[in-house]
Coordinates of C-alpha atoms in Angstrom, one line a residue:
M10 CA 95.0 93.0 134.5
P11 CA 96.7 94.3 137.7
L12 CA 99.5 92.1 139.1
D13 CA 97.9 89.9 141.7
A14 CA 99.7 88.8 144.9
I15 CA 100.5 85.3 143.7
C16 CA 102.0 86.5 140.4
L17 CA 103.9 89.1 142.4
S18 CA 105.3 86.4 144.7
G19 CA 106.7 84.6 141.6
V20 CA 108.3 87.8 140.4
V21 CA 109.8 88.5 143.9
S22 CA 111.3 85.0 143.9
E23 CA 112.9 85.7 140.5
V24 CA 114.2 89.1 141.4
R25 CA 115.5 88.0 144.8
A26 CA 117.6 85.2 143.3
A27 CA 119.0 87.5 140.6
L28 CA 119.8 90.7 142.6
T29 CA 120.3 90.1 146.3
G30 CA 123.8 91.2 147.3
L31 CA 124.4 93.5 144.3
R32 CA 125.1 97.2 144.5
V33 CA 123.1 100.0 142.9
E34 CA 125.1 101.7 140.2
K35 CA 122.4 104.0 138.6
V36 CA 119.0 105.4 139.5
Q37 CA 116.8 106.7 136.7
Q38 CA 113.2 107.9 136.5
P39 CA 112.1 107.6 132.9
A40 CA 108.5 108.4 133.7
R41 CA 106.5 110.0 136.5
D42 CA 105.5 106.6 138.0
Q43 CA 108.6 104.6 137.1
V44 CA 112.0 104.1 138.6
V45 CA 114.8 101.9 137.2
L46 CA 117.6 100.7 139.4
T47 CA 120.6 99.5 137.5
L48 CA 122.7 97.1 139.6
R49 CA 126.1 95.6 139.1
G50 CA 126.3 93.5 136.0
N51 CA 123.9 95.9 134.1
K52 CA 120.9 94.3 135.7
K53 CA 117.9 96.7 135.5
L54 CA 115.1 96.5 138.1
L55 CA 111.9 98.3 137.1
L56 CA 109.7 99.7 139.9
C57 CA 106.4 101.0 138.5
A58 CA 103.7 102.6 140.6
G59 CA 101.3 103.4 137.8
A60 CA 97.6 103.0 138.6
N61 CA 97.0 100.3 136.0
Q62 CA 100.5 99.0 135.5
A63 CA 102.0 98.7 139.0
R64 CA 104.7 96.1 139.1
I65 CA 108.3 95.1 139.8
H66 CA 110.5 93.0 137.5
L67 CA 113.8 92.8 135.7
T68 CA 113.7 94.7 132.4
A69 CA 115.7 94.6 129.2
A70 CA 113.7 97.4 127.5
S71 CA 115.5 100.7 126.8
R72 CA 113.6 103.7 128.2
E73 CA 114.4 107.3 127.3
N74 CA 115.1 109.5 130.4
P75 CA 114.1 113.2 130.7
A76 CA 116.7 115.8 130.2
A77 CA 116.4 116.9 133.8
P78 CA 115.8 114.2 136.4
P79 CA 112.8 114.7 138.7
M80 CA 113.3 115.6 142.3
F81 CA 112.3 112.2 143.6
C82 CA 114.9 110.6 141.3
M83 CA 117.6 113.0 142.6
L84 CA 116.6 112.0 146.2
L85 CA 116.9 108.3 145.4
R86 CA 120.3 108.8 143.8
K87 CA 121.5 110.7 146.9
H88 CA 120.4 108.0 149.4
L89 CA 120.6 104.8 147.3
G90 CA 123.5 105.3 145.0
G91 CA 126.2 102.7 145.8
G92 CA 123.9 100.9 148.2
R93 CA 123.8 97.1 148.4
L94 CA 120.5 95.3 148.0
T95 CA 120.3 92.9 151.0
A96 CA 116.7 91.7 150.9
I97 CA 113.6 91.7 148.8
D98 CA 110.5 90.7 150.8
Q99 CA 106.7 90.4 150.2
P100 CA 104.3 90.3 153.1
A101 CA 102.3 87.1 152.8
L102 CA 100.0 87.3 149.7
E103 CA 100.0 91.1 149.8
R104 CA 100.6 93.3 146.8
V105 CA 103.5 95.0 148.6
V106 CA 107.3 94.5 148.0
V107 CA 110.0 95.8 150.4
L108 CA 113.5 96.3 149.2
T109 CA 116.1 96.7 151.9
L110 CA 119.5 98.3 151.1
E111 CA 122.7 98.9 153.1
T112 CA 123.7 102.5 152.3
A113 CA 126.3 105.1 153.4
D114 CA 125.6 108.8 154.0
E115 CA 127.8 111.8 153.0
L116 CA 130.1 111.1 156.0
G117 CA 130.5 107.4 155.3
E118 CA 128.2 106.3 158.1
Q119 CA 126.6 103.0 157.3
G120 CA 122.8 102.8 157.5
R121 CA 119.8 101.1 156.1
R122 CA 117.1 102.3 153.7
R123 CA 114.0 100.6 152.5
L124 CA 112.0 101.1 149.3
V125 CA 108.4 100.0 149.6
L126 CA 106.4 99.4 146.4
E127 CA 102.7 99.2 146.9
C128 CA 100.9 97.7 143.9
I129 CA 97.3 98.5 144.9
G130 CA 95.6 100.0 141.9
R131 CA 94.9 103.7 142.0
K132 CA 96.7 104.0 145.3
S133 CA 99.9 102.4 144.1
N134 CA 103.0 104.2 145.5
L135 CA 106.8 103.9 145.8
I136 CA 108.0 105.0 149.2
M137 CA 111.5 105.5 150.6
L138 CA 112.0 104.9 154.3
D139 CA 115.0 105.7 156.6
G140 CA 116.5 103.3 159.1
A141 CA 113.9 104.2 161.7
G142 CA 110.9 103.6 159.4
R143 CA 110.1 107.2 158.7
I144 CA 109.1 108.3 155.2
T145 CA 111.9 110.2 153.5
D146 CA 109.7 110.8 150.4
C147 CA 107.4 109.1 148.0
M148 CA 106.0 109.2 144.5
R149 CA 102.5 110.2 145.6
R150 CA 101.9 112.1 148.8
A151 CA 98.6 111.7 150.8
D152 CA 98.1 114.1 153.7
G153 CA 95.4 112.1 155.4
D154 CA 92.3 114.1 154.4
L155 CA 89.0 112.4 153.5
S156 CA 90.4 111.2 150.2
A157 CA 93.4 109.5 151.9
K158 CA 92.6 107.7 155.1
R159 CA 96.3 106.6 155.5
P160 CA 98.7 109.6 155.5
V161 CA 101.8 109.2 153.4
M162 CA 104.0 112.2 153.9
P163 CA 107.7 112.8 154.5
G164 CA 108.6 112.7 158.2
L165 CA 105.8 110.4 159.2
F166 CA 106.3 106.9 160.3
Y167 CA 105.3 104.4 157.6
A168 CA 102.1 102.4 158.1
P169 CA 101.3 99.5 155.8
P170 CA 98.1 99.5 153.8
E171 CA 95.0 98.8 155.8
P172 CA 94.2 95.0 156.0
T173 CA 91.3 93.9 153.9
G174 CA 90.0 91.5 156.5
R175 CA 90.2 88.5 154.1
L176 CA 92.0 85.3 154.9
D177 CA 95.5 84.3 153.8
P178 CA 95.0 80.8 152.3
S179 CA 98.8 80.1 152.2
A180 CA 99.0 80.5 156.0
M181 CA 96.2 78.0 156.7
A182 CA 97.0 74.4 157.3
P183 CA 96.0 72.2 154.4
D184 CA 93.4 70.3 156.5
G185 CA 92.0 73.5 157.9
L186 CA 91.8 75.2 154.5
R187 CA 90.0 72.1 153.1
A188 CA 87.5 72.0 156.0
F189 CA 86.8 75.7 155.7
V190 CA 86.0 75.5 152.0
L191 CA 83.8 72.4 152.4
Q192 CA 81.9 74.1 155.2
N193 CA 81.5 77.6 153.8
A194 CA 81.8 77.6 150.0
P195 CA 78.6 77.7 147.9
E196 CA 77.7 75.0 145.4
G197 CA 77.5 75.9 141.7
D198 CA 77.5 79.5 140.5
G199 CA 79.1 82.2 142.7
Q200 CA 82.1 80.3 143.8
D201 CA 84.5 82.7 142.1
R202 CA 82.9 85.7 143.9
W203 CA 83.0 83.8 147.2
L204 CA 86.8 83.2 146.7
L205 CA 87.5 86.8 146.1
D206 CA 85.4 88.0 149.1
T207 CA 87.0 85.4 151.4
F208 CA 90.7 85.0 150.5
N209 CA 93.5 87.4 149.9
G210 CA 95.9 87.2 146.9
L211 CA 93.6 85.8 144.2
S212 CA 92.8 87.7 141.1
P213 CA 89.3 87.4 139.4
L214 CA 90.9 85.3 136.6
A215 CA 92.4 82.9 139.2
A216 CA 89.2 82.7 141.1
R217 CA 87.2 81.9 137.9
E218 CA 89.7 79.2 137.0
L219 CA 89.5 77.5 140.4
A220 CA 85.7 77.5 140.2
F221 CA 85.9 76.2 136.6
Q222 CA 88.3 73.4 137.3
G223 CA 86.4 72.5 140.5
E224 CA 83.3 71.9 138.3
G225 CA 81.0 73.8 140.7
T226 CA 81.3 71.4 143.6
R227 CA 82.7 72.2 147.1
E228 CA 84.9 69.1 146.9
G229 CA 86.4 70.1 143.6
L230 CA 87.0 73.7 144.7
A231 CA 88.7 72.5 147.9
N232 CA 91.0 70.2 145.9
R233 CA 91.9 72.9 143.4
L234 CA 92.6 75.5 146.1
E235 CA 94.7 73.1 148.1
L236 CA 96.8 72.2 145.1
L237 CA 97.2 75.9 144.3
M238 CA 98.5 76.7 147.8
D239 CA 101.0 73.8 147.6
R240 CA 102.4 75.4 144.4
V241 CA 102.5 78.8 146.1
R242 CA 104.5 77.5 149.1
A243 CA 106.8 75.6 146.7
E244 CA 107.2 78.7 144.5
D245 CA 106.1 76.5 141.5
F246 CA 104.8 79.0 139.0
T247 CA 104.2 79.0 135.2
P248 CA 104.3 82.4 133.6
I249 CA 101.6 82.4 131.0
V250 CA 100.2 85.1 128.7
L251 CA 96.7 84.7 127.4
V252 CA 96.4 85.6 123.7
R253 CA 93.1 86.0 121.7
D254 CA 93.1 86.8 118.0
G255 CA 96.9 87.3 118.1
K256 CA 96.7 90.0 120.9
P257 CA 97.7 89.4 124.6
F258 CA 94.9 90.4 126.9
D259 CA 95.8 88.9 130.3
F260 CA 98.5 86.9 132.1
T261 CA 98.6 84.5 135.0
F262 CA 100.8 82.0 136.9
M263 CA 99.1 78.7 135.9
P264 CA 97.6 77.1 132.9
V265 CA 94.0 78.4 132.2
L266 CA 91.4 76.1 130.8
Q267 CA 88.2 78.2 131.1
Y268 CA 88.5 79.8 127.7
G269 CA 89.0 76.6 125.7
P270 CA 90.7 76.6 122.3
S271 CA 89.7 80.2 121.6
V272 CA 92.6 81.4 123.7
E273 CA 96.3 80.6 123.2
L274 CA 98.4 80.0 126.3
R275 CA 101.8 81.5 125.6
R276 CA 104.4 80.3 128.1
Y277 CA 107.4 82.4 129.2
P278 CA 110.6 81.4 130.9
T279 CA 110.3 84.1 133.5
F280 CA 107.8 86.6 134.8
S281 CA 110.2 89.4 134.1
Q282 CA 110.2 88.6 130.3
L283 CA 106.4 88.2 130.4
L284 CA 105.8 91.6 132.0
D285 CA 108.3 93.3 129.8
D286 CA 106.5 92.1 126.7
F287 CA 103.0 92.5 128.0
Y288 CA 103.3 96.1 129.1
E289 CA 105.6 97.2 126.3
Q290 CA 102.9 98.5 123.9
K291 CA 100.6 99.7 126.7
E292 CA 103.4 101.8 128.1
A293 CA 104.2 103.4 124.8
Q294 CA 100.5 104.3 124.2
E295 CA 100.2 105.7 127.7
R296 CA 103.3 107.9 127.3
V297 CA 102.1 109.2 124.0
K298 CA 98.7 110.0 125.5
Q299 CA 100.2 111.9 128.4
R300 CA 102.9 113.8 126.6
G301 CA 101.5 114.4 123.2
Q302 CA 97.9 115.1 124.1
D303 CA 98.0 118.8 123.3
F304 CA 99.2 118.6 119.7
I305 CA 97.3 115.3 119.1
R306 CA 94.2 117.4 119.7
S307 CA 95.4 120.1 117.3
V308 CA 96.3 117.7 114.6
T309 CA 93.0 115.8 114.9
Q310 CA 91.0 119.0 114.6
A311 CA 93.0 120.0 111.5
R312 CA 92.6 116.6 110.1
N313 CA 88.8 116.6 110.6
R314 CA 88.5 120.0 109.1
T315 CA 90.4 119.0 106.0
A316 CA 88.4 115.8 105.7
K317 CA 85.1 117.8 105.9
K318 CA 86.4 120.2 103.3
I319 CA 87.3 117.4 100.9
V320 CA 83.7 116.0 101.2
N321 CA 82.2 119.4 100.4
Q322 CA 84.6 119.9 97.5
E323 CA 83.9 116.5 96.0
G324 CA 80.2 117.3 96.1
D325 CA 80.8 120.6 94.3
L326 CA 83.0 118.9 91.8
A327 CA 80.3 116.3 91.1
R328 CA 77.8 119.0 90.3
T329 CA 80.1 120.6 87.7
A330 CA 80.1 117.3 85.8
D331 CA 76.6 118.2 84.3
R332 CA 77.8 121.7 83.1
E333 CA 77.5 120.7 79.4
K334 CA 73.7 120.8 79.8
L335 CA 74.0 124.5 80.8
R336 CA 75.7 125.4 77.5
Q337 CA 73.1 123.3 75.5
Y338 CA 70.2 125.1 77.2
G339 CA 71.8 128.5 76.3
D340 CA 72.0 127.3 72.6
V341 CA 68.4 126.1 72.6
I342 CA 67.2 129.4 74.0
T343 CA 69.3 131.4 71.4
T344 CA 67.7 129.3 68.6
N345 CA 64.2 130.0 69.9
L346 CA 64.5 133.7 70.7
H347 CA 61.9 134.5 68.0
Q348 CA 59.1 132.7 69.8
M349 CA 59.9 133.8 73.3
R350 CA 58.5 136.7 75.3
K351 CA 59.7 138.6 78.4
G352 CA 58.3 137.3 81.6
Q353 CA 58.2 133.7 80.4
A354 CA 59.0 131.2 83.2
V355 CA 59.6 128.0 81.1
L356 CA 60.6 127.4 77.5
R357 CA 59.3 124.2 75.9
A358 CA 61.4 123.5 72.9
Q359 CA 63.1 120.6 71.0
N360 CA 66.5 119.5 72.3
Y361 CA 68.4 119.1 69.0
Y362 CA 71.5 117.9 70.9
H363 CA 69.6 114.6 71.5
P364 CA 69.4 112.1 68.6
D365 CA 65.6 111.9 68.9
C366 CA 65.1 115.7 69.4
P367 CA 62.7 115.3 72.3
E368 CA 61.0 118.3 73.8
V369 CA 62.6 119.7 76.9
D370 CA 61.4 122.3 79.5
I371 CA 64.1 124.9 80.2
P372 CA 63.6 127.0 83.4
L373 CA 63.8 130.8 82.8
D374 CA 64.0 133.8 85.0
P375 CA 60.8 135.8 84.3
L376 CA 62.5 139.1 85.3
L377 CA 65.1 138.6 82.5
T378 CA 64.8 139.0 78.7
P379 CA 65.2 135.9 76.5
Q380 CA 68.7 137.1 75.6
Q381 CA 69.6 137.6 79.2
N382 CA 68.4 134.1 80.1
A383 CA 70.6 132.6 77.4
A384 CA 73.6 134.7 78.7
R385 CA 72.9 133.5 82.2
Y386 CA 73.2 129.8 81.1
Y387 CA 76.4 130.6 79.2
K388 CA 77.8 132.3 82.3
D389 CA 76.9 129.4 84.6
Y390 CA 78.5 127.0 82.1
K391 CA 81.8 129.0 82.2
K392 CA 81.6 129.3 86.0
A393 CA 81.2 125.5 86.3
Q394 CA 84.1 125.0 83.9
K395 CA 86.4 127.2 86.0
A396 CA 85.1 125.7 89.2
E397 CA 86.1 122.2 88.0
E398 CA 89.7 123.4 87.4
M399 CA 89.9 125.1 90.8
L400 CA 88.2 122.3 92.7
T401 CA 90.5 119.7 91.1
L402 CA 93.6 121.7 92.2
Q403 CA 92.1 122.2 95.7
L404 CA 91.2 118.6 96.1
E405 CA 94.7 117.5 95.2
K406 CA 96.1 119.9 97.7
N407 CA 93.7 118.9 100.5
R408 CA 94.0 115.2 99.9
A409 CA 97.8 115.6 100.2
E410 CA 97.3 117.6 103.4
L411 CA 94.9 114.9 104.8
S412 CA 97.4 112.2 104.0
Y413 CA 100.1 114.2 105.8
L414 CA 98.0 114.8 108.9
D415 CA 97.0 111.1 109.0
S416 CA 100.7 110.3 108.8
V417 CA 101.5 112.6 111.7
L418 CA 98.8 111.0 113.9
Q419 CA 100.1 107.6 113.0
M420 CA 103.7 108.5 113.9
I421 CA 102.5 110.1 117.2
S422 CA 100.8 106.8 118.1
L423 CA 104.0 104.9 117.5
S424 CA 106.3 107.5 119.3
E425 CA 107.9 106.5 122.6
G426 CA 110.3 109.1 124.0
D427 CA 110.2 112.8 124.7
R428 CA 112.8 113.5 122.1
D429 CA 110.7 111.9 119.4
L430 CA 107.6 113.9 120.4
Q431 CA 109.6 117.1 120.5
E432 CA 110.8 116.5 117.0
I433 CA 107.2 116.0 115.8
R434 CA 106.1 119.1 117.7
Q435 CA 108.9 121.0 116.0
E436 CA 107.8 119.7 112.6
L437 CA 104.2 120.8 113.2
M438 CA 105.3 124.3 114.2
D439 CA 107.5 124.5 111.1
N440 CA 104.4 123.6 109.0
G441 CA 102.1 126.0 110.7
Y442 CA 99.9 123.5 112.5
L443 CA 101.1 124.6 116.0
K444 CA 101.8 128.0 117.3
Q445 CA 105.5 128.9 117.2
H446 CA 107.2 128.9 120.7
K447 CA 110.4 130.7 121.5
R448 CA 113.2 128.2 120.9
K449 CA 116.4 127.9 122.7
M450 CA 119.5 129.4 120.9
T451 CA 122.9 127.8 120.5
A452 CA 126.1 129.6 121.6
K453 CA 126.5 130.8 118.0
G454 CA 123.1 132.4 118.0
K455 CA 121.3 129.8 115.9
V456 CA 118.0 128.2 116.7
K457 CA 118.5 125.0 118.7
T458 CA 116.7 122.1 117.0
V459 CA 115.9 118.6 118.3
Q460 CA 117.2 115.7 116.3
A461 CA 116.5 112.2 117.4
K462 CA 118.4 109.3 115.9
P463 CA 116.6 106.7 113.8
M464 CA 116.0 103.2 115.1
Q465 CA 118.9 100.9 114.4
F466 CA 118.7 97.1 113.8
Q467 CA 121.0 94.4 112.6
S468 CA 119.9 91.7 110.2
S469 CA 120.7 88.0 110.9
A470 CA 123.5 88.3 108.3
G471 CA 124.9 91.4 110.1
L472 CA 123.7 94.2 107.8
A473 CA 122.6 97.4 109.4
I474 CA 119.0 98.5 109.0
L475 CA 117.9 102.1 109.8
V476 CA 114.2 103.0 110.4
G477 CA 112.9 106.5 110.5
K478 CA 110.6 107.5 113.4
N479 CA 108.8 110.6 112.0
N480 CA 108.4 112.6 108.8
T481 CA 111.4 114.9 109.4
Q482 CA 113.6 112.0 110.3
N483 CA 112.4 110.1 107.2
D484 CA 113.4 113.0 105.0
R485 CA 116.8 113.2 106.6
L486 CA 117.4 109.5 106.5
T487 CA 116.4 109.1 102.8
T488 CA 117.7 112.2 101.2
R489 CA 120.8 113.0 103.2
D490 CA 122.1 110.2 105.4
A491 CA 121.6 107.1 103.3
D492 CA 124.2 106.0 100.7
K493 CA 122.7 106.2 97.2
R494 CA 123.6 102.5 96.7
D495 CA 121.7 101.3 99.8
L496 CA 118.2 99.9 99.5
W497 CA 115.1 101.9 100.5
L498 CA 112.0 100.1 101.7
H499 CA 108.4 101.3 102.5
A500 CA 105.0 99.7 103.0
Q501 CA 103.1 100.0 99.7
K502 CA 100.4 102.7 99.7
L503 CA 100.4 102.8 103.5
H504 CA 101.7 105.4 105.9
G505 CA 104.9 104.1 107.5
S506 CA 108.6 104.5 108.2
H507 CA 111.3 104.9 105.6
V508 CA 113.6 101.9 106.0
I509 CA 117.2 101.8 104.8
L510 CA 119.1 98.5 104.3
K511 CA 122.8 99.3 104.4
T512 CA 124.3 97.3 101.5
G513 CA 127.0 99.6 100.1
G514 CA 125.9 98.6 96.6
A515 CA 126.3 94.9 97.1
E516 CA 123.4 92.4 96.5
P517 CA 121.8 91.8 99.9
D518 CA 121.0 88.2 101.0
A519 CA 117.4 87.1 101.0
A520 CA 117.0 86.9 104.8
S521 CA 118.3 90.5 105.3
L522 CA 116.0 91.8 102.6
T523 CA 113.0 90.0 104.1
E524 CA 113.9 91.2 107.6
A525 CA 114.2 94.8 106.5
A526 CA 110.8 94.4 104.7
M527 CA 109.2 93.1 107.9
L528 CA 110.5 96.1 109.8
A529 CA 109.0 98.4 107.1
A530 CA 105.7 96.4 107.5
W531 CA 105.8 96.6 111.3
F532 CA 106.4 100.3 111.5
S533 CA 103.5 101.1 109.2
Q534 CA 99.7 101.2 109.2
G535 CA 99.8 97.5 108.1
R536 CA 101.2 96.3 111.5
D537 CA 98.1 94.2 112.3
S538 CA 97.7 92.8 108.8
G539 CA 98.6 89.2 107.8
Q540 CA 100.3 90.1 104.6
V541 CA 101.8 93.5 103.8
P542 CA 103.3 94.5 100.3
V543 CA 106.6 96.3 100.8
D544 CA 108.3 98.2 97.9
Y545 CA 112.0 98.4 97.8
T546 CA 114.4 100.2 95.4
P547 CA 117.9 101.8 95.5
V548 CA 118.0 105.0 97.4
K549 CA 119.1 106.8 94.2
A550 CA 115.7 106.0 92.7
V551 CA 113.8 107.8 95.4
K552 CA 113.1 111.6 94.8
K553 CA 111.6 114.3 96.9
P554 CA 109.5 116.8 94.9
A555 CA 110.3 120.5 95.4
G556 CA 108.1 122.0 98.1
A557 CA 106.7 118.7 99.2
K558 CA 105.7 118.2 102.8
P559 CA 108.1 116.3 105.1
G560 CA 108.3 112.6 104.4
Y561 CA 106.7 112.8 100.9
V562 CA 108.7 111.1 98.1
V563 CA 108.1 109.6 94.7
Y564 CA 109.7 106.6 93.1
N565 CA 109.2 104.9 89.7
T566 CA 111.3 101.8 89.6
Y567 CA 110.8 99.2 92.4
R568 CA 110.2 95.6 93.4
T569 CA 107.6 94.3 95.9
V570 CA 107.9 91.7 98.5
Y571 CA 105.0 90.4 100.6
V572 CA 105.8 89.8 104.3
T573 CA 104.1 89.3 107.7
P574 CA 104.8 91.8 110.4
S575 CA 106.5 90.3 113.4
Q576 CA 107.1 92.0 116.8
E577 CA 109.3 89.1 117.8
L578 CA 111.6 89.8 114.9
V579 CA 111.7 93.5 115.8
R580 CA 112.9 92.7 119.3
A581 CA 115.4 90.2 118.1
L582 CA 117.0 92.4 115.5
G583 CA 116.9 95.3 117.9
R584 CA 119.1 93.3 120.3
G585 CA 121.3 92.1 117.5
E586 CA 120.4 88.5 118.0
Q587 CA 121.2 85.8 115.4
R588 CA 117.8 84.1 115.2
G589 CA 117.1 80.8 113.6
W590 CA 114.6 82.1 111.1
N591 CA 114.1 80.1 107.9
K592 CA 115.6 81.6 104.8
A593 CA 112.8 84.0 104.2
G594 CA 112.2 85.0 107.8
P595 CA 109.3 84.4 110.2
G596 CA 106.1 83.5 108.4
H597 CA 107.8 82.6 105.1
S598 CA 109.0 79.3 103.7
E599 CA 110.9 80.7 100.8
A600 CA 112.8 83.7 99.6
P601 CA 111.1 87.0 99.2
R602 CA 108.4 86.9 96.4
C603 CA 109.1 89.9 94.0
E604 CA 105.9 90.3 92.0
Q605 CA 106.3 93.7 90.4
A606 CA 109.8 93.5 88.9
E607 CA 111.5 96.6 87.6
R608 CA 108.6 98.5 86.3
G609 CA 107.9 102.2 86.1
G610 CA 105.2 104.7 85.5
T611 CA 103.5 107.6 87.2
D612 CA 100.9 105.3 88.8
V613 CA 103.7 104.2 91.2
E614 CA 104.5 107.7 92.4
E615 CA 102.7 107.2 95.7
Q616 CA 102.8 109.4 98.7
V617 CA 105.0 108.1 101.4
Q618 CA 104.5 110.8 104.0
K619 CA 104.1 108.8 107.2
G620 CA 107.0 108.6 109.6
G621 CA 106.3 105.5 111.8
A622 CA 107.4 105.4 115.4
A623 CA 107.2 102.5 117.9
R624 CA 109.6 100.8 120.2
H625 CA 113.4 101.5 120.2
E626 CA 112.7 105.0 119.0

């Protein structure tokens, strides 16, 4: 849902209390529609003007910045760097936030700048104003044509968004608000629509909830709206995320009863933490969609072609299974040559290969002699025999390629930063799936390659856990960087990241092993599953076959632990927090359950091609 004006007022109250009076130390623009101001004390303020994600809040998430900062970012650095944040204001129940900063120019002259964040859907914008109220620049320029009634261009005086004509319920006296509702609100159905059309600041969710709690009567609606405005004036908000089937789908500022027990109400201590968590996955998916769209299309097309080829080859292979009948027909024809004549279309003879020797009709080519018909059946038999050998080899190769392409699509969906996507693009070019582009050269004349670092976590016992983010990185992590005595983990028979638990040859504690397994489950195709089997074995037991595609390894000796993926654990270990999990980690009441102890065999040599990529990449 878009951030409504009442939720926004709660966020502004939080941010104002935390940041007023602090100086701006850094200005970064990690995405086209995002700016992060780092203020003294390493407090980060996110300003997002995305069409579906416009918001402002304190953030603890790490965002990868582009190699070259955009022009708008450079302009903000020039004018806001070192400035002191003196005020954060929100016009009454409007989705607009104004940040006022005291700044100094190149000559040391003191001045004032304002940043205006407009969270108004597709027209959301971030605008910088000078001391006189002129627009210095903005994220999205609108020159005032038919598609933009309000011009927003550098040099023009800033004009706020056009008023909606709706009433501000927080500015009305309680008695006046109550009387207005009792006189004008409808009874029964349609109260939520009336609230949205009449008052400013309410979201559809809040309007439905007021109508629901008011039980369809004017009196009940007036009571609920009056209580809500009392809470708004007192800045008494409860940050809540609505969760259905384990997935967040909406958030609000008050308890919601309209969904009943089918929806979980997950409370947060602050709106900033709520928004950081709620938009985390959506942001990652949006970035991947924008930045990786070109090679996502190429990989998808290659994957679909390979899948279609496999279906056709499987059909051809199934038809070769009946080839023995071709040889038998040739033998029956040879046995009955004495009673055949040229031009015969069908031979009816006893099939002596069957125990009961029934008569069988064997189709013949009338243009061929009996001997030539027998030779044709023998030739078709040998052709089917050869086809089976070739098709078996081709199917094995194409299934491996399909698995590899599926792994690439999975890791793209979990990628987060430009560096990760560049590494995946480079991998696809090296394997011939994308056209080779001219690459930058180092000072020594070598091709410059991109190498992103693996994700790094710390277990509750202090052990380091490394997680690969793509196939190339998985290869490098497992075959080159990891100590042979460390533990290697991977989701069983699923595409996922290679995970290394740094033990140095020592026996890891049960909690660290479970936490590493949960990371392997989270960064895999089993992320949304309740229970995921994760194999683990010493790194020295993991081998990469010669000529195998990136990320493909085999292993014969392993143990398996069953775990439940947990995003909360991923965040906690990524921040290095010592969490109060039980001994086996979240979702477990005992130590890891190892069900396949120390066994070997070729049936375990599974493909582990997928390089998972998600947050903290």
